[in-house]
C-alpha cells in the first residue's frame, strides 16, 4: 500500500500531482522544489507581464473534473468574458499558487514542501531521495522535472561565448538588459519562445534589429474565433502521408484550425498505436508544421509580433547555423540559408537560444537525470523525446523493465504520449496518476 509519495519538481505537473493526491484522499505527499517559489515552474514563474496564455481561459482549468474552475476564479477577480479571454501567464501563476496554498492550509501534515536540490534517487520496491541536508524515504517517487533548458544549436559551444553576449536561457532576466538601439539581437528558433523573447525586448523599449533564425523559418499561427462543426468520430490513419491527406481535405472543408483541433481526442491513441517508423517519419517531415498549427498564438500576441515585423525591426530567416565566433564587437554567426550552398555571416551583439527544450537524456546536463540514466534506472524513449514510460507513466529501466516505485510526468514523457506539453493534457495525466496512487480509479473525470 502506498502511504507516501515524493514528487520531484513543483512546477505545473508536480504541483497538480500533489494537489490531486490530496483531493483523492490519497497518500501523503512531499513536494520537492529547488527554486524558492513552488507552484509556478518555469512557464509561469519567469513570464513577463506582457506574456499571455496560448489557450483561452475556458480550457485552462487545472482540474479535469471541474472545467469551469479557472473561469470562476477569474470572475471572482472581476475579469469579464473570462471564458474566451487569453489571460496573462503571471495571472495563471497566481492561480496555481493559490491552489497550492489552499491545499497546504487544509492538508496539515499530509503535505510537506521541501526546498532543495535532489542529488540522487534510489528506487526498488520503494524510493529513497537524497538531498544535501536530508534523506527522504517514500513508497513511490514522481519525476516532474518539466522542460529542460534548450539544446545548443549546431556549431555553438556555450563555453566559448560570454554570458553577456550569449543567453542560453531565454528566461534569463538579464536577457533584454544592456542593449542599445544600434545593436542586433539574434534569436535562434522561431517558435513560441522566440515570440516571448521578441515581445519582452519590445516591452523593454528595445528598438534595435532582431533576427530570428530556424531551419524552416516557420512562425506560429494565430488562434481564430471559436467555431462549432461536426467533428470526426473515428481515429484517422497513423501513416504520415495518409494523415497529411486527411487533414488537408478536412482543412478545405472546415478550416485548418478545426481540422487540427478535431484530432485532439485521438492524438495520444494515434501516437501510442503508431510504429516506430511511422513516428520517425512524422518527426522528420511533419513535426515542424504540426507545431506551428497546433501550438498557436493569442490573436493579440500575433498582432503585436507582426507589428514588430511590419515596421522592419524583426526579420525571420530559414537556414542552418554553422559556427559562432565571439570578438570584440559581438558574435559572428556563419550560417547557410535554406536551399543555398553558400554561407553568410551575421554579426550580433546578443544571441538568445530559443531552440526549444532539450529532450535527449544522452545530452542533458541535468545532474539527477544524468545519474539515473548512467545507472540504468531510466532510459530514453526510442525517439529520444524524453524519459521512457509505459501508458501508466511508470518509468522503464535500461533492461526494459518497469520501475514499480518511479513515475514521470509532463513534457519529458512525450515519447509515450506526444501530446503532453499543454495544460489540458498534463492535468489529465496528473489526475489519472493521482487516482492510481490513491487507489481511487473509480473517481470519475471528464478527461478533457
Coordinates of C-alpha atoms in Angstrom, one line a residue:
X1 CA 0.0 0.0 0.0
X2 CA 1.3 3.4 -1.0
X3 CA 1.3 5.8 2.0
X4 CA 3.8 8.4 1.0
X5 CA 4.7 9.9 -2.4
X6 CA 7.7 12.1 -3.1
X7 CA 7.3 14.5 -6.0
X8 CA 10.5 16.0 -7.5
X9 CA 9.6 19.3 -9.1
X10 CA 7.0 21.8 -8.1
X11 CA 6.1 23.3 -11.4
X12 CA 2.7 22.7 -13.0
X13 CA 2.9 18.9 -13.2
X14 CA 4.4 18.4 -9.8
X15 CA 2.1 20.9 -8.0
X16 CA -1.0 19.3 -9.6
X17 CA 0.2 15.9 -8.7
X18 CA 0.4 16.9 -5.0
X19 CA -3.0 18.7 -5.1
X20 CA -4.7 15.7 -6.8
X21 CA -3.3 13.2 -4.4
X22 CA -4.8 15.1 -1.5
X23 CA -8.1 15.7 -3.4
X24 CA -8.4 12.0 -3.8
X25 CA -7.7 11.5 0.0
X26 CA -4.7 9.6 -1.2
X27 CA -1.2 9.1 0.3
X28 CA 0.6 12.0 2.0
X29 CA 2.9 13.9 -0.4
X30 CA 6.3 15.6 -0.2
X31 CA 6.8 18.2 -2.9
X32 CA 10.5 19.0 -3.5
X33 CA 11.5 22.1 -5.4
X34 CA 14.9 23.7 -5.9
X35 CA 13.5 27.1 -6.8
X36 CA 12.4 29.4 -3.9
X37 CA 8.8 29.6 -5.2
X38 CA 6.9 26.3 -5.6
X39 CA 3.8 26.1 -7.6
X40 CA 4.5 28.0 -10.8
X41 CA 7.5 26.5 -12.6
X42 CA 9.4 28.0 -15.5
X43 CA 6.3 28.7 -17.7
X44 CA 4.5 30.9 -15.2
X45 CA 7.3 31.9 -12.8
X46 CA 9.5 33.5 -15.4
X47 CA 6.9 35.1 -17.5
X48 CA 6.9 38.8 -18.4
X49 CA 3.6 40.6 -17.7
X50 CA 3.2 41.0 -21.5
X51 CA 3.1 37.2 -22.0
X52 CA -0.3 35.7 -22.2
X53 CA -1.6 32.1 -22.3
X54 CA -1.8 30.5 -25.7
X55 CA -5.1 28.8 -24.8
X56 CA -8.4 30.6 -23.9
X57 CA -9.2 30.6 -20.2
X58 CA -12.2 28.4 -20.7
X59 CA -9.9 25.4 -21.3
X60 CA -7.3 26.2 -18.7
X61 CA -8.8 24.8 -15.5
X62 CA -6.2 22.8 -13.6
X63 CA -8.9 20.3 -12.6
X64 CA -10.3 17.9 -15.3
X65 CA -13.3 17.1 -13.1
X66 CA -14.1 20.9 -12.8
X67 CA -13.8 22.5 -16.2
X68 CA -15.0 25.9 -15.0
X69 CA -12.6 26.2 -12.1
X70 CA -10.2 28.7 -13.6
X71 CA -13.0 30.8 -15.2
X72 CA -14.8 31.1 -11.8
X73 CA -11.5 32.1 -10.2
X74 CA -11.1 34.9 -12.8
X75 CA -14.7 36.0 -12.5
X76 CA -14.3 36.5 -8.7
X77 CA -11.5 38.9 -9.6
X78 CA -13.6 40.9 -11.9
X79 CA -12.4 39.5 -15.3
X80 CA -15.2 40.0 -17.9
X81 CA -15.8 37.4 -20.7
X82 CA -13.3 35.2 -18.9
X83 CA -14.2 32.0 -20.8
X84 CA -12.9 33.4 -24.2
X85 CA -10.1 35.6 -22.8
X86 CA -6.3 35.0 -23.2
X87 CA -5.1 35.7 -19.7
X88 CA -1.5 36.8 -18.7
X89 CA 0.7 33.9 -17.7
X90 CA 1.6 35.6 -14.4
X91 CA -2.1 35.6 -13.5
X92 CA -2.2 31.9 -14.2
X93 CA 0.8 31.5 -11.9
X94 CA -1.1 33.3 -9.2
X95 CA -4.0 30.8 -9.7
X96 CA -1.7 27.8 -9.3
X97 CA 0.0 29.3 -6.2
X98 CA -3.4 30.0 -4.6
X99 CA -4.5 26.4 -5.2
X100 CA -1.3 25.1 -3.6
X101 CA -1.6 27.5 -0.7
X102 CA -5.2 26.4 -0.1
X103 CA -4.1 22.7 -0.2
X104 CA -1.4 23.4 2.3
X105 CA -3.9 25.1 4.7
X106 CA -6.3 22.1 4.6
X107 CA -3.9 19.2 4.3
X108 CA -2.0 19.7 7.6
X109 CA 0.9 17.2 7.8
X110 CA -0.3 15.3 4.8
X111 CA 1.6 17.7 2.5
X112 CA 5.2 18.8 3.1
X113 CA 7.1 21.2 0.8
X114 CA 10.9 21.0 0.8
X115 CA 13.2 23.4 -0.9
X116 CA 16.4 21.9 -2.2
X117 CA 18.2 20.1 -4.9
X118 CA 17.7 16.3 -5.3
X119 CA 21.2 14.9 -5.6
X120 CA 20.3 11.3 -6.0
X121 CA 17.5 8.8 -6.1
X122 CA 17.5 5.1 -5.5
X123 CA 14.5 3.1 -6.4
X124 CA 13.4 -0.5 -5.9
X125 CA 10.2 -1.5 -4.3
X126 CA 10.3 1.9 -2.6
X127 CA 12.2 5.1 -3.2
X128 CA 15.0 6.9 -1.4
X129 CA 15.5 10.6 -2.3
X130 CA 18.8 12.2 -1.2
X131 CA 19.2 16.0 -0.8
X132 CA 22.3 17.7 0.6
X133 CA 20.7 18.1 4.1
X134 CA 18.3 15.2 4.3
X135 CA 17.2 11.8 3.1
X136 CA 13.5 11.2 2.3
X137 CA 12.0 7.7 2.1
X138 CA 8.8 7.2 0.1
X139 CA 6.7 4.4 -1.2
X140 CA 6.9 6.0 -4.7
X141 CA 8.6 8.9 -6.4
X142 CA 7.4 11.0 -9.3
X143 CA 9.8 12.9 -11.6
X144 CA 8.1 16.1 -12.6
X145 CA 11.1 18.0 -13.9
X146 CA 9.2 20.0 -16.6
X147 CA 11.1 21.2 -19.7
X148 CA 14.8 21.0 -19.7
X149 CA 16.9 24.0 -20.9
X150 CA 17.3 24.5 -24.7
X151 CA 19.9 22.4 -26.6
X152 CA 22.8 24.1 -28.3
X153 CA 22.4 24.7 -32.0
X154 CA 24.9 23.3 -34.5
X155 CA 28.3 25.0 -34.3
X156 CA 27.7 26.6 -30.9
X157 CA 29.9 25.9 -27.8
X158 CA 28.4 27.8 -24.9
X159 CA 31.7 27.6 -23.0
X160 CA 33.4 29.7 -25.7
X161 CA 30.9 32.5 -25.5
X162 CA 30.5 35.1 -22.8
X163 CA 27.4 35.2 -20.6
X164 CA 26.9 38.9 -21.7
X165 CA 26.7 38.0 -25.4
X166 CA 25.1 34.6 -25.3
X167 CA 21.9 33.8 -23.3
X168 CA 21.4 30.1 -23.3
X169 CA 18.4 30.5 -21.1
X170 CA 15.7 32.6 -22.8
X171 CA 14.1 33.3 -19.5
X172 CA 17.2 34.9 -18.0
X173 CA 16.1 38.2 -16.6
X174 CA 19.2 39.9 -17.9
X175 CA 18.3 38.9 -21.5
X176 CA 17.0 42.4 -22.5
X177 CA 19.4 44.4 -20.4
X178 CA 22.4 46.4 -21.6
X179 CA 21.3 46.7 -25.3
X180 CA 21.3 49.8 -27.4
X181 CA 19.2 50.6 -30.5
X182 CA 22.3 50.1 -32.6
X183 CA 22.6 46.5 -31.6
X184 CA 21.4 43.3 -33.3
X185 CA 19.8 40.5 -31.3
X186 CA 19.9 37.1 -32.9
X187 CA 17.2 34.6 -31.8
X188 CA 17.9 31.0 -32.6
X189 CA 14.5 29.5 -33.1
X190 CA 11.2 30.9 -34.5
X191 CA 8.6 29.2 -32.2
X192 CA 6.6 30.3 -29.2
X193 CA 9.7 31.1 -27.1
X194 CA 11.1 33.4 -29.8
X195 CA 7.8 35.3 -29.7
X196 CA 8.1 35.7 -26.0
X197 CA 11.6 37.0 -26.3
X198 CA 10.7 39.4 -29.1
X199 CA 7.8 40.8 -27.1
X200 CA 10.0 41.1 -24.0
X201 CA 12.6 43.1 -25.9
X202 CA 9.8 45.3 -27.3
X203 CA 8.3 45.8 -23.8
X204 CA 11.7 46.9 -22.5
X205 CA 11.9 49.6 -25.2
X206 CA 14.5 47.9 -27.4
X207 CA 14.3 49.3 -31.0
X208 CA 17.4 47.7 -32.5
X209 CA 17.4 45.0 -35.1
X210 CA 16.1 41.5 -34.2
X211 CA 16.8 38.5 -36.4
X212 CA 15.1 35.1 -35.9
X213 CA 16.6 32.0 -37.5
X214 CA 15.4 28.4 -37.7
X215 CA 15.8 25.5 -40.0
X216 CA 12.5 26.2 -41.8
X217 CA 11.7 29.8 -40.7
X218 CA 8.2 28.9 -39.7
X219 CA 6.2 31.1 -37.3
X220 CA 3.3 30.0 -35.0
X221 CA -0.1 30.6 -36.4
X222 CA -2.8 32.6 -34.5
X223 CA -6.0 31.3 -32.9
X224 CA -9.2 32.2 -34.7
X225 CA -12.7 32.8 -33.5
X226 CA -14.4 29.9 -31.7
X227 CA -16.4 27.7 -34.0
X228 CA -18.8 24.7 -33.9
X229 CA -18.6 22.0 -36.5
X230 CA -19.3 18.3 -36.9
X231 CA -16.2 16.6 -35.7
X232 CA -14.8 13.3 -36.9
X233 CA -15.7 10.3 -34.7
X234 CA -13.1 7.8 -35.8
X235 CA -9.4 7.8 -35.4
X236 CA -7.5 8.7 -38.6
X237 CA -4.8 6.5 -40.1
X238 CA -1.4 7.0 -38.4
X239 CA 0.5 6.7 -41.7
X240 CA 2.1 10.2 -42.1
X241 CA 1.2 10.6 -45.8
X242 CA -2.4 9.4 -45.2
X243 CA -2.8 11.7 -42.1
X244 CA -1.5 14.6 -44.1
X245 CA -4.0 14.0 -46.9
X246 CA -6.9 13.6 -44.4
X247 CA -6.0 16.8 -42.6
X248 CA -5.7 18.8 -45.8
X249 CA -9.0 17.5 -47.0
X250 CA -10.7 18.4 -43.7
X251 CA -9.0 21.8 -43.8
X252 CA -10.5 22.6 -47.1
X253 CA -13.9 21.6 -45.8
X254 CA -14.0 23.1 -42.3
X255 CA -10.8 25.3 -42.0
X256 CA -7.4 24.3 -40.9
X257 CA -7.9 25.2 -37.2
X258 CA -10.9 22.9 -36.9
X259 CA -9.1 20.2 -38.8
X260 CA -6.3 20.2 -36.3
X261 CA -8.5 20.7 -33.2
X262 CA -10.7 17.8 -34.0
X263 CA -7.7 15.4 -33.8
X264 CA -7.2 16.2 -30.1
X265 CA -9.3 13.3 -28.7
X266 CA -7.3 10.9 -31.0
X267 CA -3.8 12.3 -30.9
X268 CA -2.4 10.3 -27.9
X269 CA -4.0 7.0 -29.1
X270 CA -2.7 7.6 -32.6
X271 CA 0.8 8.2 -31.3
X272 CA 0.6 5.2 -29.0
X273 CA -0.5 2.9 -31.8
X274 CA 1.9 4.2 -34.4
X275 CA 5.0 2.1 -35.3
X276 CA 8.5 3.5 -34.6
X277 CA 8.9 4.0 -38.3
X278 CA 5.7 6.0 -38.5
X279 CA 6.7 8.1 -35.5
X280 CA 10.1 8.8 -37.0
X281 CA 8.6 9.8 -40.4
X282 CA 6.2 12.2 -38.6
X283 CA 9.0 13.7 -36.6
X284 CA 11.3 14.1 -39.6
X285 CA 8.8 15.5 -42.1
X286 CA 5.6 16.8 -40.3
X287 CA 6.6 17.9 -36.8
X288 CA 7.6 21.5 -37.6
X289 CA 4.3 22.0 -39.5
X290 CA 2.3 20.4 -36.7
X291 CA 3.9 22.5 -34.1
X292 CA 3.1 25.9 -35.7
X293 CA -0.5 24.9 -36.4
X294 CA -1.2 23.1 -33.2
X295 CA 0.5 25.4 -30.7
X296 CA -0.9 28.8 -31.6
X297 CA -0.7 32.4 -30.5
X298 CA -3.4 34.5 -28.9
X299 CA -4.7 36.9 -31.6
X300 CA -3.4 40.0 -29.8
X301 CA 0.1 38.4 -29.4
X302 CA 0.1 37.5 -33.1
X303 CA -0.8 41.2 -33.9
X304 CA 2.0 42.5 -31.7
X305 CA 4.5 40.2 -33.2
X306 CA 3.6 41.2 -36.8
X307 CA 3.7 44.9 -35.8
X308 CA 7.4 44.3 -35.0
X309 CA 7.8 42.6 -38.3
X310 CA 5.9 45.2 -40.3
X311 CA 8.0 48.0 -39.0
X312 CA 11.1 46.2 -40.2
X313 CA 12.6 45.6 -36.8
X314 CA 12.2 41.8 -36.8
X315 CA 13.2 39.6 -39.8
X316 CA 12.8 35.9 -40.0
X317 CA 15.2 33.6 -41.9
X318 CA 15.3 29.9 -42.7
X319 CA 18.7 28.3 -42.5
X320 CA 21.3 26.3 -40.6
X321 CA 23.8 27.6 -38.1
X322 CA 27.4 26.6 -38.9
X323 CA 29.7 28.4 -36.4
X324 CA 29.8 31.1 -33.8
X325 CA 32.9 33.3 -33.2
X326 CA 32.9 35.9 -30.4
X327 CA 35.0 39.0 -31.0
X328 CA 35.2 42.5 -29.5
X329 CA 32.2 43.9 -31.4
X330 CA 29.9 40.9 -31.0
X331 CA 29.4 37.3 -32.1
X332 CA 29.8 36.5 -35.7
X333 CA 27.5 33.7 -36.9
X334 CA 28.2 31.7 -40.0
X335 CA 25.0 30.3 -41.4
X336 CA 23.7 28.7 -44.6
X337 CA 20.3 29.9 -45.9
X338 CA 17.9 27.0 -46.6
X339 CA 18.2 25.9 -50.2
X340 CA 21.6 27.5 -50.7
X341 CA 25.1 26.0 -50.8
X342 CA 26.8 29.3 -49.9
X343 CA 27.2 30.5 -46.3
X344 CA 26.6 34.0 -44.9
X345 CA 27.9 35.9 -41.9
X346 CA 25.7 37.8 -39.4
X347 CA 27.1 39.9 -36.5
X348 CA 25.0 40.1 -33.4
X349 CA 25.7 41.8 -30.1
X350 CA 23.4 39.3 -28.3
X351 CA 22.3 35.8 -29.1
X352 CA 19.3 34.1 -27.4
X353 CA 18.8 30.4 -27.6
X354 CA 15.1 29.6 -28.3
X355 CA 15.6 26.3 -30.0
X356 CA 13.2 24.5 -27.6
X357 CA 13.8 22.2 -24.7
X358 CA 16.4 19.5 -24.8
X359 CA 14.8 16.1 -24.6
X360 CA 17.7 13.7 -25.3
X361 CA 18.9 12.1 -22.0
X362 CA 22.3 11.4 -23.5
X363 CA 22.9 15.1 -23.9
X364 CA 21.3 16.6 -20.8
X365 CA 23.3 18.4 -18.2
X366 CA 20.6 17.9 -15.6
X367 CA 22.6 16.1 -12.8
X368 CA 19.8 13.9 -11.4
X369 CA 18.7 12.7 -14.8
X370 CA 22.3 12.0 -15.9
X371 CA 22.9 9.9 -12.8
X372 CA 19.7 7.9 -13.3
X373 CA 20.4 7.3 -16.9
X374 CA 24.0 6.3 -16.4
X375 CA 22.9 3.9 -13.7
X376 CA 20.3 2.4 -16.0
X377 CA 17.4 3.4 -13.7
X378 CA 15.8 5.3 -16.5
X379 CA 16.3 5.2 -20.2
X380 CA 15.5 7.4 -23.2
X381 CA 12.5 6.5 -25.4
X382 CA 13.1 5.3 -28.9
X383 CA 12.6 8.7 -30.5
X384 CA 14.7 10.4 -27.8
X385 CA 11.9 12.8 -26.8
X386 CA 12.4 12.2 -23.1
X387 CA 12.1 9.5 -20.4
X388 CA 10.7 6.2 -21.5
X389 CA 7.5 5.3 -19.6
X390 CA 4.6 3.0 -20.1
X391 CA 1.0 4.1 -20.5
X392 CA 0.6 4.4 -16.8
X393 CA 3.6 6.8 -16.5
X394 CA 5.8 4.3 -14.8
X395 CA 9.4 4.7 -15.8
X396 CA 11.2 1.9 -17.7
X397 CA 14.8 1.0 -16.9
X398 CA 17.7 0.1 -19.2
X399 CA 16.7 -3.6 -19.2
X400 CA 13.2 -2.7 -20.4
X401 CA 11.6 -3.5 -17.0
X402 CA 9.2 -1.2 -15.2
X403 CA 10.3 0.6 -12.1
X404 CA 7.4 -0.1 -9.7
X405 CA 8.2 2.9 -7.5
X406 CA 9.3 5.6 -10.0
X407 CA 6.9 7.6 -12.3
X408 CA 7.4 10.5 -14.6
X409 CA 5.0 13.3 -15.6
X410 CA 4.8 16.1 -18.1
X411 CA 6.8 17.1 -21.2
X412 CA 9.6 14.6 -20.5
X413 CA 7.1 11.7 -21.2
X414 CA 6.4 12.9 -24.7
X415 CA 7.9 9.8 -26.2
X416 CA 5.0 7.8 -24.9
X417 CA 2.1 10.3 -25.2
X418 CA 3.3 13.0 -27.7
X419 CA 0.6 15.5 -26.7
X420 CA 1.7 16.1 -23.2
X421 CA 3.1 19.7 -23.1
X422 CA -0.1 21.7 -22.6
X423 CA -2.3 22.2 -19.6
X424 CA -5.3 20.2 -20.9
X425 CA -3.1 17.1 -21.4
X426 CA -0.9 17.4 -18.3
X427 CA -3.9 18.0 -16.0
X428 CA -5.4 14.7 -17.1
X429 CA -2.1 12.8 -16.8
X430 CA -1.6 14.1 -13.2
X431 CA -5.3 13.3 -12.3
X432 CA -5.0 9.8 -13.6
X433 CA -1.8 9.1 -11.8
X434 CA -3.1 10.5 -8.6
X435 CA -6.2 8.2 -8.9
X436 CA -3.9 5.2 -9.3
X437 CA -1.6 6.1 -6.4
X438 CA -4.6 6.8 -4.2
X439 CA -6.3 3.5 -5.2
X440 CA -9.2 5.7 -6.4
X441 CA -9.6 4.7 -10.0
X442 CA -13.3 4.7 -9.6
X443 CA -13.3 8.5 -9.3
X444 CA -14.6 10.0 -12.5
X445 CA -13.2 12.8 -14.5
X446 CA -14.1 14.5 -17.8
X447 CA -10.7 13.7 -19.3
X448 CA -10.5 17.0 -21.2

